[in-house]
Amino acid sequence: MARDKDRKGSKDSSQEQAKPDQARHSAKERPRLRTRFDKEVAPALLKELELKNAMAVPRLNKIVVNMGMGEATQNSKILDPAVNELGQITGQKPIVTKAKKSIAAFKVREGQAIGTMVTLRGDRMYEFFDRLVSIVLPRVRDFKGVSTKSFDGRGNYTIGLHDQLIFPEISYEKVDKMKGMNVTIVTTAANDNQARTLLKHLGMPFRTQ
């Protein structure tokens, strides 16, 4: 009986010792780009842009990834692979976008599914941006940098990608069709110059010319 109690006591104590380790590993790790922004990028932008208030430093607000599927007006089933692939790319469940009005010339009816999109914020936004500039864009064939002119005048930047195979999450064998997409990076910058400076500090590979 004494031995059983000792064994039970030692088992309980070992479980108690294991609990702190389990709790420590269960915490979600902060994205490395978000940490770098707080420690390095934000102070550098404050100085370079000559801002007086740290709250005025431009930062990422959200990233919208949109995959248009015009062929879905004729065959709605082709949307399913697009939704699945966009979910793999972004790590978030996409929504199906629908036409806001009917366009007879394109045989589009109001409310008809025409594409899929995802809006990323917070940690997922930083993780996606980090993968985009570090892994995805360098995989583009004959890549020489992205354009510095794709800003909308309000501090937002859009990149057009020709196919989904540049994302390592997508398996070439399972792709039935090449699908292009637009990646819109929405920032809190007051103008395009501030946004360009922000993205450059975050690693966006702009063309030199």
Short mmCIF file of C-alpha atoms in Angstrom, two decimals:
data_model
loop_
_atom_site.label_atom_id
_atom_site.label_comp_id
_atom_site.label_asym_id
_atom_site.label_seq_id
_atom_site.Cartn_x
_atom_site.Cartn_y
_atom_site.Cartn_z
CA MET A 1 0.00 0.00 0.00
CA ALA A 2 2.80 2.38 0.90
CA ARG A 3 4.50 1.66 -2.41
CA ASP A 4 1.24 2.40 -4.28
CA LYS A 5 0.89 5.71 -2.47
CA ASP A 6 4.50 6.61 -3.27
CA ARG A 7 3.97 5.77 -6.92
CA LYS A 8 0.76 7.80 -7.01
CA GLY A 9 2.46 10.73 -5.29
CA SER A 10 5.43 10.68 -7.65
CA LYS A 11 3.03 10.46 -10.65
CA ASP A 12 1.05 13.48 -9.43
CA SER A 13 4.20 15.50 -8.85
CA SER A 14 5.53 14.63 -12.31
CA GLN A 15 2.22 15.77 -13.86
CA GLU A 16 2.40 19.04 -11.93
CA GLN A 17 5.93 19.61 -13.21
CA ALA A 18 4.81 18.93 -16.78
CA LYS A 19 1.97 21.46 -16.68
CA PRO A 20 4.14 24.60 -16.92
CA ASP A 21 5.87 23.15 -20.02
CA GLN A 22 2.54 22.44 -21.69
CA ALA A 23 1.26 25.93 -20.93
CA ARG A 24 4.43 27.51 -22.24
CA HIS A 25 4.24 25.71 -25.60
CA SER A 26 0.51 26.35 -26.04
CA ALA A 27 1.03 30.11 -26.39
CA LYS A 28 0.93 31.35 -30.00
CA GLU A 29 4.23 32.69 -31.26
CA ARG A 30 4.21 36.33 -32.38
CA PRO A 31 4.96 36.77 -36.13
CA ARG A 32 8.59 37.74 -36.68
CA LEU A 33 7.64 40.58 -39.06
CA ARG A 34 5.30 42.12 -36.51
CA THR A 35 8.06 42.02 -33.90
CA ARG A 36 10.53 43.56 -36.35
CA PHE A 37 8.06 46.32 -37.17
CA ASP A 38 7.65 47.29 -33.52
CA LYS A 39 11.36 47.15 -32.69
CA GLU A 40 13.05 48.36 -35.89
CA VAL A 41 10.72 49.59 -38.63
CA ALA A 42 8.46 51.90 -36.60
CA PRO A 43 11.36 53.87 -35.01
CA ALA A 44 13.08 54.12 -38.42
CA LEU A 45 9.89 55.45 -40.07
CA LEU A 46 9.37 57.95 -37.27
CA LYS A 47 12.81 59.40 -37.96
CA GLU A 48 12.86 59.10 -41.77
CA LEU A 49 9.39 60.60 -42.30
CA GLU A 50 10.06 63.27 -39.64
CA LEU A 51 6.91 62.46 -37.70
CA LYS A 52 6.39 63.98 -34.27
CA ASN A 53 3.91 61.43 -32.95
CA ALA A 54 4.56 57.69 -32.83
CA MET A 55 0.86 57.08 -33.49
CA ALA A 56 1.26 58.76 -36.89
CA VAL A 57 3.72 56.10 -38.09
CA PRO A 58 2.18 54.30 -41.10
CA ARG A 59 1.47 50.62 -40.64
CA LEU A 60 -0.29 47.72 -42.34
CA ASN A 61 -4.05 47.78 -41.90
CA LYS A 62 -5.25 44.76 -43.87
CA ILE A 63 -4.43 42.64 -46.92
CA VAL A 64 -7.15 41.65 -49.39
CA VAL A 65 -6.47 38.68 -51.71
CA ASN A 66 -8.99 38.51 -54.55
CA MET A 67 -9.29 35.75 -57.16
CA GLY A 68 -11.71 36.63 -59.97
CA MET A 69 -13.36 33.73 -61.80
CA GLY A 70 -15.35 35.09 -64.73
CA GLU A 71 -15.84 31.56 -66.08
CA ALA A 72 -17.98 30.81 -63.02
CA THR A 73 -20.89 32.53 -64.76
CA GLN A 74 -21.02 29.56 -67.14
CA ASN A 75 -19.90 26.82 -64.73
CA SER A 76 -20.26 27.45 -61.00
CA LYS A 77 -18.36 24.26 -60.09
CA ILE A 78 -15.01 25.77 -61.06
CA LEU A 79 -15.28 28.04 -58.01
CA ASP A 80 -14.76 25.14 -55.59
CA PRO A 81 -11.06 24.55 -56.47
CA ALA A 82 -10.42 28.32 -56.36
CA VAL A 83 -11.93 28.61 -52.87
CA ASN A 84 -9.91 25.61 -51.68
CA GLU A 85 -6.62 26.90 -53.10
CA LEU A 86 -7.11 30.41 -51.74
CA GLY A 87 -7.78 28.92 -48.33
CA GLN A 88 -4.51 26.97 -48.49
CA ILE A 89 -2.60 30.07 -49.57
CA THR A 90 -3.93 32.41 -46.89
CA GLY A 91 -4.71 30.01 -44.03
CA GLN A 92 -8.19 31.52 -43.74
CA LYS A 93 -11.57 30.47 -45.12
CA PRO A 94 -12.39 32.58 -48.23
CA ILE A 95 -15.77 34.07 -49.06
CA VAL A 96 -17.45 33.86 -52.47
CA THR A 97 -17.86 37.25 -54.14
CA LYS A 98 -21.06 37.96 -56.09
CA ALA A 99 -21.96 40.42 -58.83
CA LYS A 100 -23.52 43.64 -57.51
CA LYS A 101 -25.44 44.28 -60.72
CA SER A 102 -26.34 42.55 -63.97
CA ILE A 103 -24.18 43.11 -67.07
CA ALA A 104 -25.81 41.72 -70.19
CA ALA A 105 -22.67 42.04 -72.34
CA PHE A 106 -20.79 39.66 -70.03
CA LYS A 107 -23.83 37.44 -69.31
CA VAL A 108 -23.60 38.29 -65.62
CA ARG A 109 -26.68 38.40 -63.43
CA GLU A 110 -26.98 40.28 -60.13
CA GLY A 111 -26.04 38.03 -57.20
CA GLN A 112 -24.17 35.53 -59.37
CA ALA A 113 -20.92 34.11 -57.95
CA ILE A 114 -17.94 35.55 -59.85
CA GLY A 115 -14.92 34.97 -57.61
CA THR A 116 -13.51 34.45 -54.14
CA MET A 117 -11.59 36.63 -51.69
CA VAL A 118 -9.98 36.76 -48.26
CA THR A 119 -9.34 39.73 -45.96
CA LEU A 120 -6.38 39.25 -43.63
CA ARG A 121 -5.76 41.25 -40.47
CA GLY A 122 -3.56 40.97 -37.40
CA ASP A 123 -1.04 38.13 -37.15
CA ARG A 124 -2.26 36.37 -40.30
CA MET A 125 -1.74 39.57 -42.27
CA TYR A 126 1.88 39.89 -41.09
CA GLU A 127 2.57 36.19 -41.69
CA PHE A 128 1.16 36.37 -45.24
CA PHE A 129 3.14 39.53 -46.06
CA ASP A 130 6.32 37.93 -44.72
CA ARG A 131 5.83 34.84 -46.91
CA LEU A 132 4.89 37.00 -49.90
CA VAL A 133 8.10 39.05 -49.93
CA SER A 134 10.47 36.35 -48.63
CA ILE A 135 9.32 33.24 -50.47
CA VAL A 136 6.54 33.81 -53.02
CA LEU A 137 7.73 36.77 -55.12
CA PRO A 138 11.29 35.39 -55.55
CA ARG A 139 9.67 32.25 -57.05
CA VAL A 140 8.24 34.29 -59.95
CA ARG A 141 10.05 33.47 -63.20
CA ASP A 142 12.56 36.16 -64.27
CA PHE A 143 11.61 38.25 -61.25
CA LYS A 144 13.20 41.71 -61.27
CA GLY A 145 11.15 43.41 -58.58
CA VAL A 146 7.65 44.86 -58.33
CA SER A 147 6.49 48.17 -59.75
CA THR A 148 6.69 51.33 -57.63
CA LYS A 149 3.69 52.81 -59.50
CA SER A 150 0.92 50.46 -58.39
CA PHE A 151 -0.34 52.75 -55.62
CA ASP A 152 -3.88 54.16 -55.66
CA GLY A 153 -3.07 57.66 -54.39
CA ARG A 154 -4.32 56.89 -50.86
CA GLY A 155 -1.44 54.76 -49.60
CA ASN A 156 -2.70 51.37 -50.79
CA TYR A 157 -0.71 49.04 -53.05
CA THR A 158 -1.90 46.27 -55.39
CA ILE A 159 0.13 43.42 -56.89
CA GLY A 160 -1.17 41.22 -59.70
CA LEU A 161 -0.03 37.58 -59.62
CA HIS A 162 -0.44 35.46 -62.76
CA ASP A 163 -0.86 32.05 -61.16
CA GLN A 164 -1.18 30.28 -57.82
CA LEU A 165 1.73 27.87 -58.33
CA ILE A 166 4.25 30.40 -56.97
CA PHE A 167 2.81 29.68 -53.52
CA PRO A 168 4.56 26.64 -51.99
CA GLU A 169 1.28 25.53 -50.37
CA ILE A 170 -0.15 24.62 -53.79
CA SER A 171 0.68 21.21 -55.25
CA TYR A 172 1.33 21.29 -58.99
CA GLU A 173 -0.25 17.84 -59.51
CA LYS A 174 -3.57 18.95 -58.00
CA VAL A 175 -3.99 22.15 -60.02
CA ASP A 176 -6.59 21.90 -62.79
CA LYS A 177 -6.18 25.44 -64.12
CA MET A 178 -3.93 28.48 -63.66
CA LYS A 179 -5.68 31.17 -61.62
CA GLY A 180 -4.45 34.75 -61.26
CA MET A 181 -5.14 36.97 -58.27
CA ASN A 182 -4.76 40.50 -56.96
CA VAL A 183 -3.14 41.21 -53.60
CA THR A 184 -4.12 44.63 -52.21
CA ILE A 185 -2.10 45.90 -49.26
CA VAL A 186 -4.07 48.53 -47.34
CA THR A 187 -2.01 50.80 -45.09
CA THR A 188 -2.70 53.70 -42.72
CA ALA A 189 -0.24 55.91 -44.65
CA ALA A 190 -1.32 59.47 -45.40
CA ASN A 191 0.01 59.30 -48.96
CA ASP A 192 1.74 57.04 -51.47
CA ASN A 193 5.22 58.20 -50.47
CA GLN A 194 4.69 57.13 -46.86
CA ALA A 195 3.23 53.80 -48.00
CA ARG A 196 6.15 53.18 -50.36
CA THR A 197 8.62 53.87 -47.55
CA LEU A 198 6.71 51.56 -45.19
CA LEU A 199 6.61 48.65 -47.65
CA LYS A 200 10.27 49.12 -48.54
CA HIS A 201 11.26 48.84 -44.87
CA LEU A 202 9.11 45.71 -44.55
CA GLY A 203 11.02 44.05 -47.38
CA MET A 204 8.92 44.70 -50.49
CA PRO A 205 11.32 44.16 -53.43
CA PHE A 206 10.65 47.26 -55.55
CA ARG A 207 12.39 47.64 -58.91
CA THR A 208 15.41 49.91 -58.90
CA GLN A 209 14.35 51.62 -62.13
#
